Short mmCIF file of C-alpha atoms and ligand atoms in Angstrom, two decimals:
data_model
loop_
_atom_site.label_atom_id
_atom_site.label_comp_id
_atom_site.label_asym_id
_atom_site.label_seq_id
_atom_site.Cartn_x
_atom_site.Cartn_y
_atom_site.Cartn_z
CA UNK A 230 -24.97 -27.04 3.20
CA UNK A 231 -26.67 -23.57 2.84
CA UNK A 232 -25.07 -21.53 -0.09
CA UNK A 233 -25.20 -18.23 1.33
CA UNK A 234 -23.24 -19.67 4.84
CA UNK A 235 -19.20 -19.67 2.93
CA UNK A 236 -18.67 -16.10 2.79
CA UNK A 237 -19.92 -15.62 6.72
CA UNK A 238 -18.28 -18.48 7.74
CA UNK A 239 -15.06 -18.10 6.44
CA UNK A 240 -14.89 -14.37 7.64
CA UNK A 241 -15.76 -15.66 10.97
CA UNK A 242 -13.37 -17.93 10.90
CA UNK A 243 -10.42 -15.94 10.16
CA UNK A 244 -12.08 -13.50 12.65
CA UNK A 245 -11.65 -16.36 15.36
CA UNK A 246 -8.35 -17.06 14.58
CA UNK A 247 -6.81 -13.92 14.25
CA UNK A 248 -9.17 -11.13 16.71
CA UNK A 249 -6.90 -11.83 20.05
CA UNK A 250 -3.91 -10.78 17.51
CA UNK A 251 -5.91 -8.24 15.50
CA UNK A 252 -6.96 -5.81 18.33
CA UNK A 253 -4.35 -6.75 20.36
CA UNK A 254 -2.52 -4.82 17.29
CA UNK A 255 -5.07 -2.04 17.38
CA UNK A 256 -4.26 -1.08 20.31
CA UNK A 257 -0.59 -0.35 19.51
CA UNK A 258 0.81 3.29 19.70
CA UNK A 259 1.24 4.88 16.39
CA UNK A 260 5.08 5.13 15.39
CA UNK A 261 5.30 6.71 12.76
CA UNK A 262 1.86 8.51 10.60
CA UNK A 263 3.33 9.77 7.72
CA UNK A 264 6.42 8.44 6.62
CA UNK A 265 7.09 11.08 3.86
CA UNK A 266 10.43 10.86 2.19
CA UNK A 267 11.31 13.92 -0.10
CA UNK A 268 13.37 13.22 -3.18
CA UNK A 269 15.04 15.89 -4.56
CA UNK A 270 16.63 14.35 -7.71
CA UNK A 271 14.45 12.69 -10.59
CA UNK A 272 16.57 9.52 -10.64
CA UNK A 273 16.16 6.76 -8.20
CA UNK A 274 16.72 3.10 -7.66
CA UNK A 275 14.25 0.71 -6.05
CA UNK A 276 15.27 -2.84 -4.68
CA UNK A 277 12.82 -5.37 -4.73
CA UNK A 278 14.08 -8.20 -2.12
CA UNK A 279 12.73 -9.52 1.24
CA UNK A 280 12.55 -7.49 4.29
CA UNK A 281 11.78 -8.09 7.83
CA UNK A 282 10.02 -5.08 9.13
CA UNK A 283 8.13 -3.70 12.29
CA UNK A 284 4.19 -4.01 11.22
CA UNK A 285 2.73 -4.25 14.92
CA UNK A 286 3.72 -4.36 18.12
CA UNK A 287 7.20 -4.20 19.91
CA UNK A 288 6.32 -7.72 21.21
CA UNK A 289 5.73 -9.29 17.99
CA UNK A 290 8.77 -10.36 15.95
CA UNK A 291 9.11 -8.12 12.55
CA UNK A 292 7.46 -9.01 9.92
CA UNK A 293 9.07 -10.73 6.48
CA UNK A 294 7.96 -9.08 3.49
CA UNK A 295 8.93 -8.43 -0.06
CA UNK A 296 9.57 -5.16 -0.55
CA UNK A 297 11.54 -1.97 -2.12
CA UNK A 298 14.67 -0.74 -0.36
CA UNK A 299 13.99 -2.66 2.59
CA UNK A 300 10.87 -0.70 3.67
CA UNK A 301 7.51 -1.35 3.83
CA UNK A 302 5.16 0.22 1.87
CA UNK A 303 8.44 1.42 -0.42
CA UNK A 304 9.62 4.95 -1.04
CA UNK A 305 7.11 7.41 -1.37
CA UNK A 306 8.32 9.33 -4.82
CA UNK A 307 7.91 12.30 -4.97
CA UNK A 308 8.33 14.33 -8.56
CA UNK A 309 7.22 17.64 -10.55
CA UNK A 310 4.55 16.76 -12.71
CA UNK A 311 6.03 17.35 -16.75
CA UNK A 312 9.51 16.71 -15.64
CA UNK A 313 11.14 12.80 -16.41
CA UNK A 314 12.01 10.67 -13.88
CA UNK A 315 14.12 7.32 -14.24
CA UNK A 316 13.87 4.72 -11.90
CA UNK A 317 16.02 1.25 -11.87
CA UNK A 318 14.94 -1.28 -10.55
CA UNK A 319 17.03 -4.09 -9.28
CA UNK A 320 15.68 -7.69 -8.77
CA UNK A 321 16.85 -9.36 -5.61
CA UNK A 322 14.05 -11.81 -5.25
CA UNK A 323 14.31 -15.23 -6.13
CA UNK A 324 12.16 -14.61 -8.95
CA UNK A 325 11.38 -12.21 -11.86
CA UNK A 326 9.57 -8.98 -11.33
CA UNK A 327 8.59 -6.15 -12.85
CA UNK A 328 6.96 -2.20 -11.77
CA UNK A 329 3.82 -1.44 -13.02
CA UNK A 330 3.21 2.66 -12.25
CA UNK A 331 -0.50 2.98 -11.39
CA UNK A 332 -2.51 5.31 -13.31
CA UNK A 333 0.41 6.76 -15.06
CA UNK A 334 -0.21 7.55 -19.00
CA UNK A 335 3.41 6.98 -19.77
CA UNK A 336 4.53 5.00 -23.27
CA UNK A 337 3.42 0.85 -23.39
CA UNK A 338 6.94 -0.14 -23.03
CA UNK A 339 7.56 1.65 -19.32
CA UNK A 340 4.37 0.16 -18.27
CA UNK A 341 5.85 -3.06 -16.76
CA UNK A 342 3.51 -5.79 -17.70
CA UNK A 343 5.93 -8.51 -18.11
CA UNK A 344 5.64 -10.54 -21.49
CA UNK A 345 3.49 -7.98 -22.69
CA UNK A 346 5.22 -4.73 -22.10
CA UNK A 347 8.36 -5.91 -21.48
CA UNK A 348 10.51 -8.75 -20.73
CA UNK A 349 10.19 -9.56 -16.92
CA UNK A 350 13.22 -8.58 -15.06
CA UNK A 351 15.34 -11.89 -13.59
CA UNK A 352 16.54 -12.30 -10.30
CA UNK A 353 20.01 -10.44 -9.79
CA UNK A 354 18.93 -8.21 -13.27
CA UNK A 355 18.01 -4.47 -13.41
CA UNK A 356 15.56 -2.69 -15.77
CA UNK A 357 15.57 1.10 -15.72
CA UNK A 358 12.10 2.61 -16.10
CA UNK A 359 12.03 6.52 -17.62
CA UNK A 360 8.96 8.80 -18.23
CA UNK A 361 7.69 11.81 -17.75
CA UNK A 362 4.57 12.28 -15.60
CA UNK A 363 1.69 14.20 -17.60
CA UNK A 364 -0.86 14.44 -14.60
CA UNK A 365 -0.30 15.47 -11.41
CA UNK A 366 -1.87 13.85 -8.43
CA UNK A 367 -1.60 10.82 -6.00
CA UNK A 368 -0.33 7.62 -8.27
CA UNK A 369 1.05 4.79 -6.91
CA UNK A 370 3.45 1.79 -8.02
CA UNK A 371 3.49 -1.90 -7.49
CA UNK A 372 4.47 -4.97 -9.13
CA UNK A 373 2.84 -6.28 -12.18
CA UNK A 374 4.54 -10.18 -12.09
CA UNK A 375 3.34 -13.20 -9.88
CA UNK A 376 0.97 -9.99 -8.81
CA UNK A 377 -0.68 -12.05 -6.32
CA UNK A 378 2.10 -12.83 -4.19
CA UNK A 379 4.53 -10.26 -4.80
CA UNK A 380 2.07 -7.41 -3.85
CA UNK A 381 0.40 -9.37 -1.57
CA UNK A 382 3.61 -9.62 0.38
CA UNK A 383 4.15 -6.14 -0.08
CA UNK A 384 5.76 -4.86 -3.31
CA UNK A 385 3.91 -1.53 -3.81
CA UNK A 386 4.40 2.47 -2.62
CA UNK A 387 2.92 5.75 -3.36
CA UNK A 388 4.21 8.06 -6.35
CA UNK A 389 3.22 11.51 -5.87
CA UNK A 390 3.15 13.66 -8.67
CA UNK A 391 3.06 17.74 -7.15
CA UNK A 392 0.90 20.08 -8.67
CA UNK A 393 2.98 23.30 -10.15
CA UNK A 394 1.05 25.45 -7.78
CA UNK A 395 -0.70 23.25 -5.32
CA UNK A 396 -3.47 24.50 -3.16
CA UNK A 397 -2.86 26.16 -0.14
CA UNK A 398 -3.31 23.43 3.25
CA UNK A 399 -1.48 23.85 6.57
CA UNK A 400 -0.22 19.96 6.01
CA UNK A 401 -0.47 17.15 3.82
CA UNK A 402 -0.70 13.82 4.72
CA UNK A 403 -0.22 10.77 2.92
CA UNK A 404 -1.77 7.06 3.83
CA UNK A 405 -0.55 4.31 2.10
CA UNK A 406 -3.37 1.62 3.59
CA UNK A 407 -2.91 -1.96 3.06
CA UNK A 408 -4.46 -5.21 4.39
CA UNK A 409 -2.20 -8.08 5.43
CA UNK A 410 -3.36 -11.58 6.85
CA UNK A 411 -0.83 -12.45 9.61
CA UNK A 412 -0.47 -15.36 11.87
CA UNK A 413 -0.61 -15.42 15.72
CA UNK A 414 3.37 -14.69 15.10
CA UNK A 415 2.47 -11.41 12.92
CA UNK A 416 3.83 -13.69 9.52
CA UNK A 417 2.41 -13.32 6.47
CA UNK A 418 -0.12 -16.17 6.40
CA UNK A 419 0.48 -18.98 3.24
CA UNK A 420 -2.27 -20.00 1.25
CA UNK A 421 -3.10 -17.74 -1.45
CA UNK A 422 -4.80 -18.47 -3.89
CA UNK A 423 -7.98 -20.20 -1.99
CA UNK A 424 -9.86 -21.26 -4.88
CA UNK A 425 -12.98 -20.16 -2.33
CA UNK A 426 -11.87 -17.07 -1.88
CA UNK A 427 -10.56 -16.24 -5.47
CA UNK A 428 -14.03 -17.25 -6.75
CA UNK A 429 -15.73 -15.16 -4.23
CA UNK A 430 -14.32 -11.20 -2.34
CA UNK A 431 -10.38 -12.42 -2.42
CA UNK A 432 -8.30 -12.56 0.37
CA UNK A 433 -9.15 -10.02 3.01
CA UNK A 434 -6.98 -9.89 5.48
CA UNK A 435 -6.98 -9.33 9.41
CA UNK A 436 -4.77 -6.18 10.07
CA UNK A 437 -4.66 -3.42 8.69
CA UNK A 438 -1.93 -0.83 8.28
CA UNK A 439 -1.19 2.71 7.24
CA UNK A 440 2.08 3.50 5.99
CA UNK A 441 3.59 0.14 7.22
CA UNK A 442 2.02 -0.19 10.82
CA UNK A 443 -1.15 -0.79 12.72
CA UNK A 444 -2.21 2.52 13.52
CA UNK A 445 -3.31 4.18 16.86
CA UNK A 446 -3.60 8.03 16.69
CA UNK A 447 -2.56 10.75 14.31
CA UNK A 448 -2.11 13.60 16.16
CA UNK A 449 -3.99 17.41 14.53
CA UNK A 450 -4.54 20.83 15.76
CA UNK A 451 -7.66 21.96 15.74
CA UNK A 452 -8.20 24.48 12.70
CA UNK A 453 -5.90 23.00 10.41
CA UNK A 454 -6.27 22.72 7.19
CA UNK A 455 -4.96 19.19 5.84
CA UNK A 456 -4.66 17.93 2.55
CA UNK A 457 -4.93 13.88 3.24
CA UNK A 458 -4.04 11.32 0.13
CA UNK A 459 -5.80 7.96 0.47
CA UNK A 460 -4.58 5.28 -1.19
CA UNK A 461 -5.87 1.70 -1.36
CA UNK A 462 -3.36 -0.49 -1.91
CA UNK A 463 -4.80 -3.75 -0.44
CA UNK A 464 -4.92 -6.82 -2.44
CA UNK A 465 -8.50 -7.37 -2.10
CA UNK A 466 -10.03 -5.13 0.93
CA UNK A 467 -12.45 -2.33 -0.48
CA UNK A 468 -12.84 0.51 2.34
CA UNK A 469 -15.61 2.78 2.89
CA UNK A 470 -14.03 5.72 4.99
CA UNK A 471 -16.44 7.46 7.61
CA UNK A 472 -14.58 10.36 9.58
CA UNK A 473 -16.51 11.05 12.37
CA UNK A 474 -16.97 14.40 13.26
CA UNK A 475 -15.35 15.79 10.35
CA UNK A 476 -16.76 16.28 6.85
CA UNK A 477 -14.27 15.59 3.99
CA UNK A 478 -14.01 17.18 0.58
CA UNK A 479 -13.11 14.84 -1.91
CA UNK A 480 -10.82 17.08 -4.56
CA UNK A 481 -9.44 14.31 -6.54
CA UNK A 482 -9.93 10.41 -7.28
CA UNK A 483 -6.97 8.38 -8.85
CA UNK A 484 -5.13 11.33 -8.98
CA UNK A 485 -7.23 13.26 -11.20
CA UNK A 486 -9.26 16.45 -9.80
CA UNK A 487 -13.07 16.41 -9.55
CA UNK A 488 -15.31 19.66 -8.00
CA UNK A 489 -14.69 19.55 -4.71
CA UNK A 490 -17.37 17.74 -2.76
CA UNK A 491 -18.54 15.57 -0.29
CA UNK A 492 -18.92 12.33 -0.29
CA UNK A 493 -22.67 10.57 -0.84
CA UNK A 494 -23.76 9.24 2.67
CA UNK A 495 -20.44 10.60 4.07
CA UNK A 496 -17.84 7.80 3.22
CA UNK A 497 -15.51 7.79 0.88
CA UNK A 498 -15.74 4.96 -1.03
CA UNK A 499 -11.96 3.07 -2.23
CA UNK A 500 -11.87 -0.08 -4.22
CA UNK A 501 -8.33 -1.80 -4.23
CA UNK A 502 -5.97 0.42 -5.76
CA UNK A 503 -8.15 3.73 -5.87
CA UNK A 504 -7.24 6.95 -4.96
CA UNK A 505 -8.46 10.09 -2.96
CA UNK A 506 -7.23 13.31 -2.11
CA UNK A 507 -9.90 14.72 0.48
CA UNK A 508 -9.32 18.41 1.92
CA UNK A 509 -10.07 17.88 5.77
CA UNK A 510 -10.46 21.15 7.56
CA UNK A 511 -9.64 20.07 11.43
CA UNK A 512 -13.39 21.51 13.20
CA UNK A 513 -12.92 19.28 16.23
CA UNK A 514 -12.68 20.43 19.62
CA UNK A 515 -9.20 20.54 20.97
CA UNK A 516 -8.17 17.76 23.92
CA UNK A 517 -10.77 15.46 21.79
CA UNK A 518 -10.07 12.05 19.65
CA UNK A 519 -12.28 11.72 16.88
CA UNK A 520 -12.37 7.63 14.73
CA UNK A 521 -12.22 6.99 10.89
CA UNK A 522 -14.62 4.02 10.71
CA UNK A 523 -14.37 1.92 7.75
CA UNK A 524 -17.74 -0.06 7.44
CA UNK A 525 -17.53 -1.49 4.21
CA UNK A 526 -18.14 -4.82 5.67
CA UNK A 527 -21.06 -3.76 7.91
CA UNK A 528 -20.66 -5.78 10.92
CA UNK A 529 -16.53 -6.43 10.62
CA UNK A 530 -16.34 -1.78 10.89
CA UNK A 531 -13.45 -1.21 13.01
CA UNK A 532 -11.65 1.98 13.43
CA UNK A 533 -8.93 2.39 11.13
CA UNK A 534 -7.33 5.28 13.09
CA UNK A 535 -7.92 7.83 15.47
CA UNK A 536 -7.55 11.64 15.11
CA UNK A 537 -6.18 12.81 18.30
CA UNK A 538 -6.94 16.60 18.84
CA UNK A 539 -3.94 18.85 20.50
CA UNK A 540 -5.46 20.62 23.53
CA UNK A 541 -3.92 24.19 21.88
CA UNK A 542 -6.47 26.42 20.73
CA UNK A 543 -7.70 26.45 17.20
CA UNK A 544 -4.90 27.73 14.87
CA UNK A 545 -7.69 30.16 12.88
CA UNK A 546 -11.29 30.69 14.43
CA UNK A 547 -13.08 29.72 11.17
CA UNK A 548 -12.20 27.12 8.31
CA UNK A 549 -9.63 28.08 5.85
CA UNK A 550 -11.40 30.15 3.25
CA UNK A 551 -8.34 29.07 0.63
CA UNK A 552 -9.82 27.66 -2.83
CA UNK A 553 -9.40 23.89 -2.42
CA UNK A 554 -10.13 22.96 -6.48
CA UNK A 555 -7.00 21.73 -7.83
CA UNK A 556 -5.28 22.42 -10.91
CA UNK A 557 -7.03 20.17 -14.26
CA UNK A 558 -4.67 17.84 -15.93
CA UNK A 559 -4.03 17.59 -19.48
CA UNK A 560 -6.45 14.98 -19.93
CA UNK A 561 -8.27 14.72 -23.05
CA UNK A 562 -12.31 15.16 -23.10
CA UNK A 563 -14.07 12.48 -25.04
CA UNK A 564 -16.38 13.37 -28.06
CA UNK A 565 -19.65 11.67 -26.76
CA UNK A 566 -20.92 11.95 -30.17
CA UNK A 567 -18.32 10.23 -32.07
CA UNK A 568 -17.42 7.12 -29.57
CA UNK A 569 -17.37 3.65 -30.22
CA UNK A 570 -18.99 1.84 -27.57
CA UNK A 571 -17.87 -1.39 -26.31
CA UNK A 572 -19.78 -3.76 -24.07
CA UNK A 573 -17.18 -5.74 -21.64
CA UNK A 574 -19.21 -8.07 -19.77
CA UNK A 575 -17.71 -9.49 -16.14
CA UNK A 576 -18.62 -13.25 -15.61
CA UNK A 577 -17.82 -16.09 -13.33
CA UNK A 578 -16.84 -16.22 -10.01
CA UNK A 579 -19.63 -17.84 -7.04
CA UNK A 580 -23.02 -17.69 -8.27
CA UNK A 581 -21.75 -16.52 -10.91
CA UNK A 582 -23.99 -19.13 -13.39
CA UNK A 583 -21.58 -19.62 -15.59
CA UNK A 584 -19.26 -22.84 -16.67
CA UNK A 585 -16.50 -21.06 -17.64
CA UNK A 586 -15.60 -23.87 -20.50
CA UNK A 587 -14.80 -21.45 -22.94
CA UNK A 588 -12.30 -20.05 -20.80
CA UNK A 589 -8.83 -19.68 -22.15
CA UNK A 590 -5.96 -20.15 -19.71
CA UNK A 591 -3.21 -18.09 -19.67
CA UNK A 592 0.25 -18.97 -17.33
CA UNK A 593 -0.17 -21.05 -15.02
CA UNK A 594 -3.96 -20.28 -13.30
CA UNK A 595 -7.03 -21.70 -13.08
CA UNK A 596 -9.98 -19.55 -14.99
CA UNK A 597 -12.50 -18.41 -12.38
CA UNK A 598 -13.95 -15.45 -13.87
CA UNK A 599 -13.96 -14.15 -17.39
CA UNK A 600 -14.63 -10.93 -19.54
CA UNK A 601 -17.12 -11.32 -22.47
CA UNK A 602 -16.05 -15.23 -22.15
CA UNK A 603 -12.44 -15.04 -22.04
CA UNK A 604 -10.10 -15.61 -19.08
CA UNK A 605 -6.91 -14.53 -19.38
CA UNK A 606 -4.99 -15.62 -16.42
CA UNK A 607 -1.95 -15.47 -14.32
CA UNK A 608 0.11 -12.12 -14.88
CA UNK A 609 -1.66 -12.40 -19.08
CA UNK A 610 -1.15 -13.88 -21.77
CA UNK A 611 0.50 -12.24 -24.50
CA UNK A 612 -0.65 -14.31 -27.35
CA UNK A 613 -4.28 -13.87 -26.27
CA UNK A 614 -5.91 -11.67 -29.38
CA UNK A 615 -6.98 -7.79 -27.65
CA UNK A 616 -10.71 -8.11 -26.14
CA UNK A 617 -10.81 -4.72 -29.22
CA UNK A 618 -8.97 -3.02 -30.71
CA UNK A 619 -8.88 0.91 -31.37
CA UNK A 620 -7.67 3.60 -33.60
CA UNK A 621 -5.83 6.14 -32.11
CA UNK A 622 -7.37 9.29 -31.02
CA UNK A 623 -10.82 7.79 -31.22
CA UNK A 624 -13.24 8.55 -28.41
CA UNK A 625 -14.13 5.11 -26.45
CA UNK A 626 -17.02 3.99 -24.54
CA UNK A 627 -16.59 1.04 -22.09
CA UNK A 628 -20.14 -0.22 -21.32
CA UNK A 629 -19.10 -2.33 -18.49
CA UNK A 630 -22.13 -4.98 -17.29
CA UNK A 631 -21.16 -7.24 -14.17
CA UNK A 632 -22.96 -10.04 -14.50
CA UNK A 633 -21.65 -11.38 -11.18
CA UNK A 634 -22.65 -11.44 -7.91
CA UNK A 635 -19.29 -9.60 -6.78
CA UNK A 636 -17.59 -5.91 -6.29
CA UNK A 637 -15.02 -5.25 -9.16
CA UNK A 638 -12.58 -1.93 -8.97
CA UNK A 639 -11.94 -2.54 -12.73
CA UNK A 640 -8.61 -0.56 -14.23
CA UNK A 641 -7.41 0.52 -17.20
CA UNK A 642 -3.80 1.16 -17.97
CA UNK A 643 -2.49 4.17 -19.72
CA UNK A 644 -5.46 6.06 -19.51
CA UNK A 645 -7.90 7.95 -17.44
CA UNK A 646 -11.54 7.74 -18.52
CA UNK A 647 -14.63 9.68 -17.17
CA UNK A 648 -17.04 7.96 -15.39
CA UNK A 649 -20.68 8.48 -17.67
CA UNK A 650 -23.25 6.74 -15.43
CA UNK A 651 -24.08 3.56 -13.11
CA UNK A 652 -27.33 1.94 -14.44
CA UNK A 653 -28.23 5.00 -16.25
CA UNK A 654 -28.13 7.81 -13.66
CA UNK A 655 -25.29 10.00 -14.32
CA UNK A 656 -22.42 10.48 -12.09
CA UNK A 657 -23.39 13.59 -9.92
CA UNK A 658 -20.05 15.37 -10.84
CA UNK A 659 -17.42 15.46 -13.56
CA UNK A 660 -15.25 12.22 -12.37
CA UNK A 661 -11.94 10.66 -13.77
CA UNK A 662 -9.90 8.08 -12.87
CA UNK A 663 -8.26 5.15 -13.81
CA UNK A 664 -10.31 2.08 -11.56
CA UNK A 665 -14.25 2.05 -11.28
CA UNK A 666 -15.59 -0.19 -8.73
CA UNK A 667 -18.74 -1.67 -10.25
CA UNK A 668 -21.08 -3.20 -7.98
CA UNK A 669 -22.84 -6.58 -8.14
CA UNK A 670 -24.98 -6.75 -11.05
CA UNK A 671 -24.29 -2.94 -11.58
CA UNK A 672 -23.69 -1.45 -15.36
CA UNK A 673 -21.61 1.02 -15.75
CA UNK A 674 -20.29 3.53 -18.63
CA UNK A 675 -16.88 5.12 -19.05
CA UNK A 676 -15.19 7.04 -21.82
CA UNK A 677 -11.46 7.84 -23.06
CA UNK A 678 -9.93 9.09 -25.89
CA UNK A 679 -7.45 6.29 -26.89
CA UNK A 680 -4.37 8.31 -27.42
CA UNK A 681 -2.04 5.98 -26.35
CA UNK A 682 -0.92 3.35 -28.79
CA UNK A 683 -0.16 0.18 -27.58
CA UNK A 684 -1.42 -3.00 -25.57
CA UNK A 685 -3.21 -1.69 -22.71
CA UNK A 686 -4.60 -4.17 -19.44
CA UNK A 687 -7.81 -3.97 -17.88
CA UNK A 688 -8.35 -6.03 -15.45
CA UNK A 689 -9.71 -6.42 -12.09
CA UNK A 690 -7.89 -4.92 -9.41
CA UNK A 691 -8.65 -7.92 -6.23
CA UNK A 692 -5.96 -9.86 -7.32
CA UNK A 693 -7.26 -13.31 -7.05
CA UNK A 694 -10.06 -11.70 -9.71
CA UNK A 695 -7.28 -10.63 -11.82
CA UNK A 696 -5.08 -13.85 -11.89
CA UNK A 697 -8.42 -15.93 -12.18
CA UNK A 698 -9.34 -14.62 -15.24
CA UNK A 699 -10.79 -10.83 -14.80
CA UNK A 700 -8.10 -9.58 -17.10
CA UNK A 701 -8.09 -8.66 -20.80
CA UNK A 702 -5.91 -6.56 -23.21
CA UNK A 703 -7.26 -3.31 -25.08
CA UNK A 704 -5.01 -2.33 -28.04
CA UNK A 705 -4.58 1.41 -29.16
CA UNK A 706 -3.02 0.94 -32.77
CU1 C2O B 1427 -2.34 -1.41 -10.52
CU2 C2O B 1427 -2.53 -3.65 -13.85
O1 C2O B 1427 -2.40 -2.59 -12.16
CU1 CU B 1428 -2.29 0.25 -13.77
CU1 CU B 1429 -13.01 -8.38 -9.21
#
């Protein structure tokens, strides 16, 4: 057997078995774009229990998925950034849970890593989650226990923090995109935790959706201004967005601002669970339909959606002139000078070289990959010692190698770091966020200050990475 044939082979197959199904689901008309929900109070409840729920087609039955209040992705929350919010969270699934809220620098004990954070939540028990959001941007939540499954069936939505002023746009649009591997009957296909395809990309599905369905068309006017929040929320998929026609200005990544600019070679670039907010100023011709191509996996690029120009006549004869730079957060600047640097090396996984012997197991998983030669598995361990450990306040270097032959969007909780440089070329602009996707084989710096005390994950963010051992704890004392 050749070594390079799995990878091509098993796409193919999954191709084979699920293309009639896939593009017949392609084709669908778009029902609903932007699902936006407004809350007006700071308090909400979300109920994590199974759900049947429209994904494709009329003629395929509904789709059963795990999910918050019954709807698939969940709520979108949205809240004023420096003002609390409490959430409760009721567990109707057969077993326990808990939220994890992406990218938020809230306290260690609302950041819903079960046995680490906090005891996971039982079935038929509530936990009530309270913080106040520091940063304002494009967040998202999901669950943190049996994160495989549970957010591979679909336990995850978008949290939208608003700006106090945001920037003026004629509409904002949000797209929750996730990847789903269904069955001729549009089910959620068993099997997941291929030991192949855990120790290789993960599981990439065969549809997918924005905001809950297979998307057709999102209808524009020409002229617009829109304001358009990506959000990767696939278990394993990494997108490379190409909007043809159309040049997007990315204005903030993982919800924290950046220069506005465009994106190198055109496409926006989104790990699992990374974030975008691209200003998209509508310069096609009206009557016209214009694709976003994602081409990540070179010969699998299919459109992910279509914007479908209004034959009305521009709504302004030249681009918005409005400043599109948003806001900065409060997030503190690390002092280059003074860092301690720590080298985090990614290992294992196919061709990977390594034995893995020394690694540890956590609950219940098998150790495929490993972080400086430690595998911390399952949803953690919490009696694994910290990979480091850090004084508070103290400036922190990450010197991340990947020593394997695979992509890794690697996150940090409670904290957003700047991105220094990939193999020693500096990032081109000033860039924050709270997942890096590092590239085969690629090194790459970031820096924080640690200002949050407590046990903090990092961890892969493909989840078969992260349950197979690409997970480690970082401890802010
Ligand atoms: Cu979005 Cu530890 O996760
Ligand atoms: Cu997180
Ligand atoms: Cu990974």
């Amino acid at each position: 057997m050749q070594f390079h044939s799995p990878l091509t082979l098993r796409r193919r197959q999954f191709l084979q078995a699920g293309s009639t199904f896939a593009f017949a689901a392609l084709s669908r008309p778009l029902l609903a774009d932007d699902r936006l929900t407004t809350h007006d109070g700071f308090t909400t409840r979300l109920r994590a229990a199974k759900a049947r729920v429209r994904m494709v087609g009329e003629e395929y039955p509904a789709t059963e998925v795990w999910a918050y209040n019954g709807i698939e992705p969940g709520p979108v929350l949205r809240v004023r950034q420096g003002t609390p919010i409490r959430v409760t969270v009721m567990n109707e699934l057969d077993e326990t849970t808990t939220v994890h809220w992406h990218g938020m620098r809230l306290p260690n004990a609302m950041d819903g890593v079960p046995g680490l954070t906090q005891q996971p939540i039982k079935p038929g028990e509530r936990f009530d989650y309270a913080f106040t959001p520091p940063d304002a941007g494009t967040f998202w939540y999901h669950s943190h226990d049996d994160s495989l499954i549970q957010l591979g069936r679909g336990l995850a939505g978008a949290l939208i923090v608003e700006e106090a002023e945001p920037p003026v746009v004629d509409r904002e649009l949000l797209w929750t995109i996730q990847d789903w591997r269904l069955t001729e009957d549009a089910q959620i296909a068993p099997g997941f935790n291929n030991r192949m395809e855990a120790a290789m990309d993960g599981r990439i599905g065969n549809t997918v959706t924005i905001n809950g369905r297979v998307p057709d068309s999102v209808r524009v006017r020409a002229g617009e201004r829109i304001r358009l929040r990506l959000l990767n929320a696939a278990i394993a998929r990494i997108m490379s967005l190409r909007f043809e026609g159309h040049r997007p200005m990315i204005v903030a990544l993982d919800g924290q601002p950046c220069e506005p600019h465009e994106p190198a070679d055109g496409r926006i670039l989104l790990g699992p669970a990374m974030r975008a907010d691209v200003m998209l100023d509508m310069q096609g011709d009206p009557g016209r339909s214009y694709r976003v191509v994602d081409d990540f996996y070179g010969q699998f690029a299919y459109a992910l959606v279509r914007f479908a120009y209004d034959k009305a006549p521009a709504v302004r004869a030249h681009p918005s002139d409005a400043p599109m730079r948003l806001p900065a957060n409060p997030v503190p600047r690390p002092d280059l000078k003074t860092t301690s640097v720590r080298e985090v090396r990614l290992q294992g996984g196919m061709m990977g070289g390594m034995g893995l012997r020394s690694g540890r197991m956590g609950m219940g998983g098998t150790a495929v990959w490993a972080i400086n030669g430690q595998s911390m598995t399952g949803d953690g361990d919490p009696h694994m010692p910290p990979l480091f450990e850090i004084a508070r306040g103290r400036s922190c270097i990450l010197d991340i190698h990947n020593e394997t032959a695979w992509w890794h969007p690697m996150h940090l909780h409670g904290h957003s770091f700047r991105v220094l440089d990939r193999d020693g070329r500096p990032e081109p602009y000033d860039i924050w966020g709270d997942t890096v996707l590092v590239r085969p084989r690629e090194r790459v710096r970031v820096a924080f200050v640690a200002d949050n005390p407590g046990d903090w994950m990092f961890h892969c963010h493909v989840m078969e990475h992260q349950v197979g051992g690409l997970m480690t704890v970082i401890r802010v004392t």
